[in-house]
Amino acid sequence: MRESGVPSPFRRALCVYPYRRELRSAGFLPPIGLEYIATVVRPFAQSLDLVDLRVERRRTVDFLRGDTDLVCFSVNWDLDREFVREEIRSVPRSPGRLVVLGGRHVTEDPKAWLADFPNVDVVVRGDGEEAMEELCRGVPLERIAGISFRKDGEIRHGPNRVLGPLRNDLIPDRSLRRQDYGVRIRGAWAGIPMDVVSSSRGCPFHCTFCSFSRNPWGTKRGWSARSPESVVDEISRIRSPLVGFSDDLFTHDMGRVERICELLVERGIRKRFVANARLEVARRPDVLRKMERAGFSLLALGIESAHDKTLEAMRKGFDVARIREYFRVLRRSRMMLVGYFMIGNLGESVADMERIGPFARELGLDVIALSTLRASPWSGLDELVADTPGYHIHPDGRVYSDHSSARQLGGIRRLITRRFYSAGQYGRIIRKAALNDFARFLPAVFAHLPGVLYAVGAHPFLKRS
């Protein structure tokens, strides 16, 4: 219901997440960024539809009405490219209708998106809540920072928005969802409901390969966090038993993490949590114990390489010796430990890359996640590649070299994965899952196992045509 006294400049608003299959094999995350935008827009619209095309059979045009006068698309990734573009183009120009694009991907080049899509009126660059609220309140486009827009046949760019602290009172309205979210494998429901919380944004570090903490045109997004009380209040309203923190770096302020854990325990909230962390969490074993008691079950840790030369070039802030020191603490935790590594790093040979598996086992990691080095806009990596003989950037952004093509890097990735996951490693994962009460999910997982096996083409009796 609309807030009393708030003007309603829009009759019907439509917020669309325009992907069919954002992730290639597994997915579970609701479009939390778009949900924040929908929550901001809702008081200014007589009605609002929030549509996630990953879980809808219909298309954007099927949700358009004659009185739809605001359409917002969230374009975060350069995936499902043609489908996304078709969805945006499918919204016809109409007098009084405003079409807005936002998200990480369109932020990289707002001029190109406005030039390619004549039906689009505004591109919101970077964090969009404040800009959308001003737009809904009728602030003239020229006075709204952080947007690019079309006016009088020209494309214009407003100044970058200076981002302030996160609001403690802004929580995504989950009642707008048309479905529940959870773990899916190749589109098949795996039986594990899951939700996400955004408790902070930005990152204070300056890793050379990363653009996640950057805003339009390379502006650094400083780390900003909501209060522990606000975060736990939101978690208390979530139905799902498994909650992931979408923060770039949840553990930057360990005092804040400690308070969140204390509040979760004090309020008797019994859920399981997963979060991204820096290795420096090992400096606070006392907080790690509190995280375990509060229900944290998985930490995803960015390690990236097993070699000092690469870590130094990345400006990770630690070397191999320090990694080993941190893991002497971390591997005593009962939380499941996931290590992120990159293959294709500048200056690394195939033998260097193959060192990832043995190094991960030595550290005591339970799971490894391998990605190929990519040149993201504003990270500065494209300049490093240009200055490094024998290295190139694939049209899709992947970095490859004369000794390891983009295709060969895929083979190296599969080889490392196959060697790491031995029978003993799977046993380790099962033990950690038991320690973290993941057994509670087993009945539902087994109930949905035939569908998952069918989706991946592994069911012995059901074969896909």
Coordinates of C-alpha atoms in Angstrom, one line a residue:
M1 CA 0.0 0.0 0.0
R2 CA 1.2 3.5 -0.8
E3 CA 2.4 5.8 1.9
S4 CA -0.1 8.4 2.9
G5 CA 0.5 11.8 1.3
V6 CA 3.2 10.6 -1.1
P7 CA 2.5 11.6 -4.7
S8 CA 2.1 8.9 -7.3
P9 CA 3.6 10.2 -10.6
F10 CA 3.4 6.7 -12.1
R11 CA 0.3 4.6 -12.6
R12 CA 2.1 1.3 -13.1
A13 CA 5.8 0.5 -12.7
L14 CA 7.6 -2.6 -14.0
C15 CA 11.0 -3.7 -12.7
V16 CA 12.6 -6.4 -14.8
Y17 CA 15.6 -8.6 -14.3
P18 CA 16.2 -9.5 -18.0
Y19 CA 18.1 -12.7 -17.9
R20 CA 17.0 -16.3 -18.7
R21 CA 20.0 -18.1 -17.3
E22 CA 22.4 -15.7 -15.6
L23 CA 24.7 -18.5 -14.2
R24 CA 25.7 -21.4 -16.4
S25 CA 25.3 -24.2 -13.9
A26 CA 24.0 -23.1 -10.5
G27 CA 22.1 -20.2 -9.1
F28 CA 20.1 -19.1 -6.1
L29 CA 20.3 -15.4 -5.6
P30 CA 17.3 -13.1 -5.9
P31 CA 18.0 -9.8 -7.8
I32 CA 18.6 -7.9 -4.6
G33 CA 19.8 -4.8 -6.3
L34 CA 16.6 -4.5 -8.4
E35 CA 14.6 -5.2 -5.3
Y36 CA 16.1 -2.2 -3.6
I37 CA 15.2 -0.1 -6.6
A38 CA 11.6 -1.5 -6.6
T39 CA 11.3 -0.7 -2.9
V40 CA 12.3 2.9 -3.5
V41 CA 9.9 3.2 -6.5
R42 CA 6.9 1.6 -4.9
P43 CA 5.6 4.6 -2.9
F44 CA 5.6 6.6 -6.1
A45 CA 3.5 4.1 -8.2
Q46 CA -0.1 3.1 -7.9
S47 CA 1.0 -0.5 -8.7
L48 CA 4.3 -2.2 -9.3
D49 CA 5.4 -5.5 -10.8
L50 CA 8.8 -7.0 -10.0
V51 CA 9.7 -9.7 -12.6
D52 CA 12.7 -12.0 -12.7
L53 CA 12.8 -13.6 -16.1
R54 CA 15.2 -16.4 -14.9
V55 CA 12.1 -18.0 -13.2
E56 CA 9.3 -16.7 -15.5
R57 CA 8.2 -18.4 -18.8
R58 CA 6.8 -15.1 -20.1
R59 CA 8.7 -12.1 -21.5
T60 CA 8.8 -8.4 -20.7
V61 CA 6.1 -7.5 -23.2
D62 CA 3.7 -9.9 -21.5
F63 CA 3.8 -7.7 -18.3
L64 CA 3.4 -4.4 -20.1
R65 CA 0.0 -2.7 -19.8
G66 CA -1.4 0.3 -21.5
D67 CA -0.9 2.3 -18.3
T68 CA 2.7 1.1 -17.7
D69 CA 4.6 4.4 -17.5
L70 CA 7.9 3.4 -15.8
V71 CA 10.0 0.4 -16.9
C72 CA 13.3 -0.3 -15.1
F73 CA 15.8 -3.0 -16.2
S74 CA 18.7 -4.2 -14.1
V75 CA 21.7 -5.2 -16.3
N76 CA 24.5 -6.4 -14.2
W77 CA 26.4 -8.9 -16.3
D78 CA 27.6 -9.3 -19.9
L79 CA 25.7 -12.6 -20.2
D80 CA 22.7 -13.7 -22.1
R81 CA 23.6 -10.7 -24.3
E82 CA 21.1 -11.0 -27.1
F83 CA 18.2 -12.0 -24.9
V84 CA 18.8 -9.0 -22.7
R85 CA 18.9 -6.7 -25.6
E86 CA 15.8 -8.1 -27.1
E87 CA 13.9 -7.5 -23.8
I88 CA 15.0 -3.9 -23.7
R89 CA 14.1 -3.3 -27.3
S90 CA 10.7 -4.9 -26.8
V91 CA 9.4 -2.0 -24.8
P92 CA 7.9 0.4 -27.3
R93 CA 8.2 4.1 -27.0
S94 CA 5.0 5.6 -25.6
P95 CA 4.1 9.2 -24.7
G96 CA 4.6 9.6 -20.9
R97 CA 6.5 6.3 -20.5
L98 CA 10.0 6.4 -18.9
V99 CA 12.5 3.5 -19.6
V100 CA 15.4 3.3 -17.2
L101 CA 18.5 1.1 -17.3
G102 CA 20.7 0.5 -14.3
G103 CA 23.3 -2.0 -13.0
R104 CA 27.0 -2.7 -13.2
H105 CA 27.2 -3.6 -16.9
V106 CA 25.3 -0.5 -18.2
T107 CA 27.3 1.7 -15.8
E108 CA 30.5 0.8 -17.8
D109 CA 29.3 2.6 -20.9
P110 CA 26.1 4.5 -20.5
K111 CA 26.5 6.5 -23.7
A112 CA 26.6 3.3 -25.8
W113 CA 23.4 1.9 -24.2
L114 CA 21.6 5.2 -24.8
A115 CA 22.9 5.3 -28.4
D116 CA 21.9 1.6 -29.1
F117 CA 18.5 1.8 -27.6
P118 CA 16.4 4.8 -28.7
N119 CA 13.5 3.7 -26.4
V120 CA 15.7 4.2 -23.3
D121 CA 15.5 7.5 -21.6
V122 CA 17.8 7.3 -18.6
V123 CA 20.8 5.2 -17.5
V124 CA 21.5 5.2 -13.7
R125 CA 25.3 4.9 -13.0
G126 CA 26.4 3.0 -10.0
D127 CA 24.2 2.8 -6.8
G128 CA 20.8 3.8 -7.9
E129 CA 18.5 4.2 -4.9
E130 CA 19.0 8.0 -4.4
A131 CA 18.9 8.8 -8.1
M132 CA 15.7 6.8 -8.6
E133 CA 14.0 8.5 -5.6
E134 CA 14.9 11.9 -7.0
L135 CA 13.6 10.9 -10.4
C136 CA 10.4 9.7 -8.9
R137 CA 10.0 12.9 -7.0
G138 CA 10.2 14.8 -10.3
V139 CA 13.6 16.4 -9.9
P140 CA 14.7 17.7 -13.3
L141 CA 17.1 15.3 -15.0
E142 CA 19.8 18.0 -15.2
R143 CA 19.8 18.2 -11.4
I144 CA 20.1 14.5 -10.7
A145 CA 23.7 13.3 -10.1
G146 CA 24.8 9.9 -11.3
I147 CA 22.6 9.5 -14.4
S148 CA 23.0 9.8 -18.1
F149 CA 20.0 10.7 -20.1
R150 CA 18.5 11.8 -23.5
K151 CA 17.2 15.3 -24.0
D152 CA 16.5 17.3 -27.1
G153 CA 18.1 14.6 -29.2
E154 CA 21.4 14.7 -27.3
I155 CA 22.9 12.3 -24.8
R156 CA 23.9 14.1 -21.6
H157 CA 25.8 13.0 -18.6
G158 CA 25.2 14.3 -15.1
P159 CA 28.1 14.5 -12.6
N160 CA 29.1 11.4 -10.6
R161 CA 27.1 11.0 -7.5
V162 CA 28.9 11.4 -4.2
L163 CA 27.9 8.3 -2.3
G164 CA 27.1 8.7 1.4
P165 CA 26.6 6.1 4.2
L166 CA 24.1 3.3 3.6
R167 CA 20.7 3.8 5.0
N168 CA 19.7 1.7 8.0
D169 CA 16.0 2.0 7.2
L170 CA 16.1 0.8 3.6
I171 CA 15.4 -2.9 3.4
P172 CA 14.2 -4.6 0.2
D173 CA 10.5 -5.4 0.2
R174 CA 10.4 -9.1 -0.2
S175 CA 6.6 -9.1 -0.6
L176 CA 7.1 -7.9 -4.2
R177 CA 8.6 -11.3 -5.1
R178 CA 6.6 -13.6 -7.4
Q179 CA 8.4 -16.7 -6.2
D180 CA 10.7 -18.0 -3.5
Y181 CA 14.4 -18.4 -4.1
G182 CA 16.9 -21.2 -3.4
V183 CA 19.6 -23.3 -4.9
R184 CA 19.1 -24.3 -8.5
I185 CA 21.3 -26.5 -10.6
R186 CA 20.9 -26.0 -14.3
G187 CA 17.5 -24.5 -13.6
A188 CA 16.3 -27.4 -11.4
W189 CA 15.2 -26.7 -7.9
A190 CA 17.6 -28.4 -5.4
G191 CA 15.4 -28.2 -2.4
I192 CA 17.3 -25.6 -0.4
P193 CA 15.6 -22.2 0.1
M194 CA 18.1 -19.3 0.3
D195 CA 17.9 -15.6 0.6
V196 CA 20.5 -12.8 0.6
V197 CA 21.2 -9.7 2.7
S198 CA 23.2 -6.7 1.6
S199 CA 24.8 -5.4 4.8
S200 CA 27.6 -3.3 3.3
R201 CA 28.8 -2.1 0.0
G202 CA 32.2 -1.3 -1.4
C203 CA 35.7 -2.4 -0.5
P204 CA 38.7 -0.4 0.9
F205 CA 41.3 -2.5 -0.9
H206 CA 42.8 -1.9 -4.4
C207 CA 43.4 -5.3 -6.0
T208 CA 44.4 -4.7 -9.6
F209 CA 42.0 -7.3 -11.1
C210 CA 38.9 -6.0 -9.4
S211 CA 36.3 -3.5 -10.4
F212 CA 33.6 -4.6 -8.0
S213 CA 34.3 -1.7 -5.7
R214 CA 34.2 0.9 -8.4
N215 CA 31.5 3.2 -9.5
P216 CA 30.9 5.0 -12.9
W217 CA 34.1 5.7 -14.9
G218 CA 36.5 4.3 -12.3
T219 CA 35.4 6.2 -9.2
K220 CA 36.2 4.2 -6.0
R221 CA 33.2 3.0 -4.0
G222 CA 34.3 3.4 -0.4
W223 CA 33.2 0.8 2.1
S224 CA 30.0 1.7 3.9
A225 CA 27.9 -0.5 6.2
R226 CA 24.6 -0.7 7.9
S227 CA 24.3 -0.9 11.6
P228 CA 24.4 -4.4 13.2
E229 CA 20.9 -3.8 14.6
S230 CA 19.5 -3.0 11.1
V231 CA 21.1 -6.1 9.6
V232 CA 19.7 -8.4 12.3
D233 CA 16.3 -6.8 12.1
E234 CA 16.2 -7.7 8.4
I235 CA 17.4 -11.3 9.0
S236 CA 14.7 -11.8 11.6
R237 CA 12.1 -11.2 8.9
I238 CA 13.6 -13.6 6.4
R239 CA 11.9 -17.0 6.2
S240 CA 14.7 -18.9 4.4
P241 CA 16.9 -21.0 6.7
L242 CA 20.0 -20.3 4.6
V243 CA 21.1 -16.7 4.2
G244 CA 24.0 -15.3 2.1
F245 CA 25.6 -11.9 2.6
S246 CA 26.1 -10.3 -0.8
D247 CA 28.7 -7.8 0.6
D248 CA 31.9 -7.5 -1.4
L249 CA 33.6 -7.8 2.0
F250 CA 31.5 -8.7 5.0
T251 CA 34.3 -8.9 7.4
H252 CA 36.1 -5.6 7.0
D253 CA 35.0 -4.4 10.4
M254 CA 35.3 -7.4 12.7
G255 CA 33.9 -5.4 15.6
R256 CA 30.7 -5.0 13.6
V257 CA 30.7 -8.7 12.7
E258 CA 31.1 -9.5 16.4
R259 CA 28.1 -7.4 17.3
I260 CA 26.0 -9.0 14.5
C261 CA 26.8 -12.4 15.9
E262 CA 26.0 -11.4 19.5
L263 CA 22.6 -10.0 18.4
L264 CA 21.8 -13.2 16.4
V265 CA 22.5 -15.3 19.5
E266 CA 20.7 -13.0 21.9
R267 CA 17.6 -13.0 19.7
G268 CA 17.6 -16.7 19.2
I269 CA 17.8 -16.5 15.4
R270 CA 18.7 -20.0 14.2
K271 CA 19.8 -19.8 10.5
R272 CA 22.8 -20.7 8.5
F273 CA 24.9 -18.0 6.9
V274 CA 27.6 -17.7 4.2
A275 CA 29.8 -14.6 3.6
N276 CA 32.8 -13.3 1.7
A277 CA 35.9 -12.6 3.9
R278 CA 39.5 -11.5 3.7
L279 CA 42.2 -13.8 5.1
E280 CA 42.8 -11.2 7.9
V281 CA 39.8 -12.6 9.7
A282 CA 42.3 -15.1 11.1
R283 CA 43.6 -12.3 13.3
R284 CA 40.4 -12.5 15.3
P285 CA 39.9 -16.1 16.3
D286 CA 37.6 -14.9 19.1
V287 CA 35.2 -13.5 16.5
L288 CA 35.5 -16.6 14.4
R289 CA 34.2 -18.6 17.4
K290 CA 31.3 -16.2 17.8
M291 CA 30.5 -16.5 14.1
E292 CA 30.3 -20.3 14.5
R293 CA 28.0 -20.0 17.4
A294 CA 25.8 -17.5 15.5
G295 CA 25.3 -19.9 12.6
F296 CA 28.0 -18.9 10.1
S297 CA 28.7 -22.0 8.1
L298 CA 30.8 -21.0 5.1
L299 CA 33.5 -18.4 4.5
A300 CA 34.5 -17.6 0.9
L301 CA 38.1 -16.4 0.9
G302 CA 39.9 -14.6 -2.0
I303 CA 43.4 -16.2 -2.3
E304 CA 43.8 -15.9 -6.1
S305 CA 47.3 -17.4 -6.5
A306 CA 49.9 -19.7 -5.0
H307 CA 52.8 -17.5 -5.9
D308 CA 54.3 -14.4 -4.3
K309 CA 55.1 -12.6 -7.6
T310 CA 51.4 -12.7 -8.6
L311 CA 50.1 -11.7 -5.2
E312 CA 52.4 -8.7 -5.2
A313 CA 51.4 -7.7 -8.7
M314 CA 47.7 -8.0 -7.7
R315 CA 48.3 -5.8 -4.6
K316 CA 46.6 -8.4 -2.4
G317 CA 48.4 -7.3 0.7
F318 CA 49.8 -10.7 1.7
D319 CA 52.2 -13.3 0.5
V320 CA 52.3 -17.1 0.5
A321 CA 54.0 -17.2 3.9
R322 CA 51.3 -15.0 5.4
I323 CA 48.6 -17.1 3.8
R324 CA 50.0 -20.2 5.5
E325 CA 50.1 -18.3 8.8
Y326 CA 46.4 -17.3 8.5
F327 CA 45.3 -20.8 7.6
R328 CA 47.0 -22.3 10.7
V329 CA 44.1 -20.5 12.5
L330 CA 41.4 -20.8 9.8
R331 CA 41.6 -24.6 9.3
R332 CA 40.8 -25.1 13.0
S333 CA 37.4 -23.5 12.3
R334 CA 34.4 -25.8 11.8
M335 CA 33.1 -23.4 9.1
M336 CA 33.4 -24.6 5.5
L337 CA 36.2 -22.8 3.8
V338 CA 36.0 -21.9 0.1
G339 CA 39.1 -20.6 -1.6
Y340 CA 38.8 -18.4 -4.7
F341 CA 41.7 -18.7 -7.2
M342 CA 42.4 -17.3 -10.6
I343 CA 44.1 -19.0 -13.6
G344 CA 45.7 -17.1 -16.4
N345 CA 47.5 -14.6 -14.1
L346 CA 50.1 -12.6 -15.8
G347 CA 53.5 -14.3 -15.8
E348 CA 52.3 -17.6 -14.5
S349 CA 53.2 -20.8 -16.5
V350 CA 51.0 -23.9 -16.7
A351 CA 53.0 -25.5 -14.0
D352 CA 52.4 -22.4 -11.8
M353 CA 48.7 -22.7 -12.3
E354 CA 48.7 -26.4 -11.6
R355 CA 50.2 -25.6 -8.2
I356 CA 46.8 -24.3 -7.0
G357 CA 45.4 -27.8 -6.2
P358 CA 48.3 -29.0 -4.0
F359 CA 48.5 -25.5 -2.3
A360 CA 44.7 -25.5 -1.6
R361 CA 45.0 -29.0 0.0
E362 CA 48.0 -27.9 2.1
L363 CA 46.0 -24.9 3.4
G364 CA 43.1 -27.1 4.4
L365 CA 40.5 -25.7 2.0
D366 CA 37.3 -27.6 1.7
V367 CA 36.2 -26.2 -1.7
I368 CA 38.0 -24.3 -4.4
A369 CA 36.4 -21.9 -6.9
L370 CA 38.4 -21.2 -10.1
S371 CA 37.9 -18.3 -12.4
T372 CA 39.8 -17.0 -15.4
L373 CA 41.5 -13.7 -15.1
R374 CA 39.3 -11.1 -16.9
A375 CA 39.9 -7.5 -17.8
S376 CA 37.1 -5.6 -16.2
P377 CA 36.5 -1.9 -17.0
W378 CA 38.2 0.5 -14.7
S379 CA 40.4 -2.1 -13.1
G380 CA 43.4 -1.0 -15.0
L381 CA 44.2 -4.6 -16.0
D382 CA 44.0 -3.8 -19.7
E383 CA 47.0 -1.5 -19.3
L384 CA 49.0 -4.2 -17.6
V385 CA 48.1 -6.7 -20.3
A386 CA 49.2 -4.2 -23.0
D387 CA 52.5 -3.8 -21.2
T388 CA 53.1 -7.6 -20.9
P389 CA 54.5 -9.3 -24.0
G390 CA 52.6 -12.4 -25.1
Y391 CA 49.4 -11.6 -23.3
H392 CA 46.1 -10.6 -24.9
I393 CA 42.4 -9.9 -24.0
H394 CA 39.7 -12.1 -25.6
P395 CA 36.6 -10.3 -26.9
D396 CA 34.7 -11.6 -23.9
G397 CA 37.3 -10.1 -21.5
R398 CA 39.3 -13.2 -20.6
V399 CA 43.0 -12.7 -20.4
Y400 CA 45.1 -15.4 -22.3
S401 CA 48.6 -15.8 -23.5
D402 CA 50.7 -17.2 -26.3
H403 CA 51.4 -20.3 -24.1
S404 CA 47.8 -20.7 -22.8
S405 CA 44.9 -19.9 -25.2
A406 CA 41.4 -19.2 -23.8
R407 CA 40.4 -22.7 -24.7
Q408 CA 43.5 -24.2 -23.0
L409 CA 42.8 -22.3 -19.9
G410 CA 39.4 -24.0 -19.7
G411 CA 41.2 -27.4 -19.9
I412 CA 43.7 -26.3 -17.1
R413 CA 40.7 -25.3 -15.0
R414 CA 39.1 -28.7 -15.4
L415 CA 42.3 -30.5 -14.7
I416 CA 42.9 -28.6 -11.4
T417 CA 39.4 -29.3 -10.3
R418 CA 39.5 -33.0 -11.1
R419 CA 42.8 -33.5 -9.2
F420 CA 41.6 -31.5 -6.2
Y421 CA 38.4 -33.4 -5.5
S422 CA 39.6 -36.8 -4.5
A423 CA 37.4 -39.2 -2.5
G424 CA 39.1 -38.0 0.7
Q425 CA 38.3 -34.4 -0.2
Y426 CA 34.6 -35.3 -0.7
G427 CA 34.7 -37.0 2.7
R428 CA 36.1 -33.8 4.2
I429 CA 33.2 -31.8 2.7
I430 CA 30.7 -34.2 4.1
R431 CA 32.2 -34.0 7.6
K432 CA 32.1 -30.2 7.5
A433 CA 28.5 -30.2 6.2
A434 CA 27.6 -32.4 9.2
L435 CA 29.4 -30.0 11.6
N436 CA 27.4 -27.1 10.2
D437 CA 24.0 -28.8 10.5
F438 CA 23.6 -29.0 6.7
A439 CA 21.9 -32.4 7.4
R440 CA 18.7 -30.4 7.9
F441 CA 18.5 -29.9 4.2
L442 CA 19.1 -33.5 3.2
P443 CA 15.5 -34.7 3.1
A444 CA 14.5 -31.9 0.7
V445 CA 17.7 -32.4 -1.4
F446 CA 17.0 -36.1 -1.8
A447 CA 13.4 -35.4 -2.7
H448 CA 14.5 -33.1 -5.5
L449 CA 17.5 -35.2 -6.6
P450 CA 15.8 -36.8 -9.6
G451 CA 15.0 -33.4 -11.1
V452 CA 18.6 -32.2 -10.6
L453 CA 20.0 -35.4 -12.2
Y454 CA 17.7 -35.0 -15.1
A455 CA 18.8 -31.3 -15.5
V456 CA 22.5 -32.2 -15.7
G457 CA 21.8 -35.3 -17.9
A458 CA 23.0 -37.8 -15.3
H459 CA 19.8 -39.6 -14.4
P460 CA 20.1 -43.3 -15.3
F461 CA 16.5 -43.6 -16.3
L462 CA 15.3 -40.2 -17.5
K463 CA 17.1 -39.0 -20.6
R464 CA 16.6 -35.5 -22.0
S465 CA 15.7 -35.4 -25.7

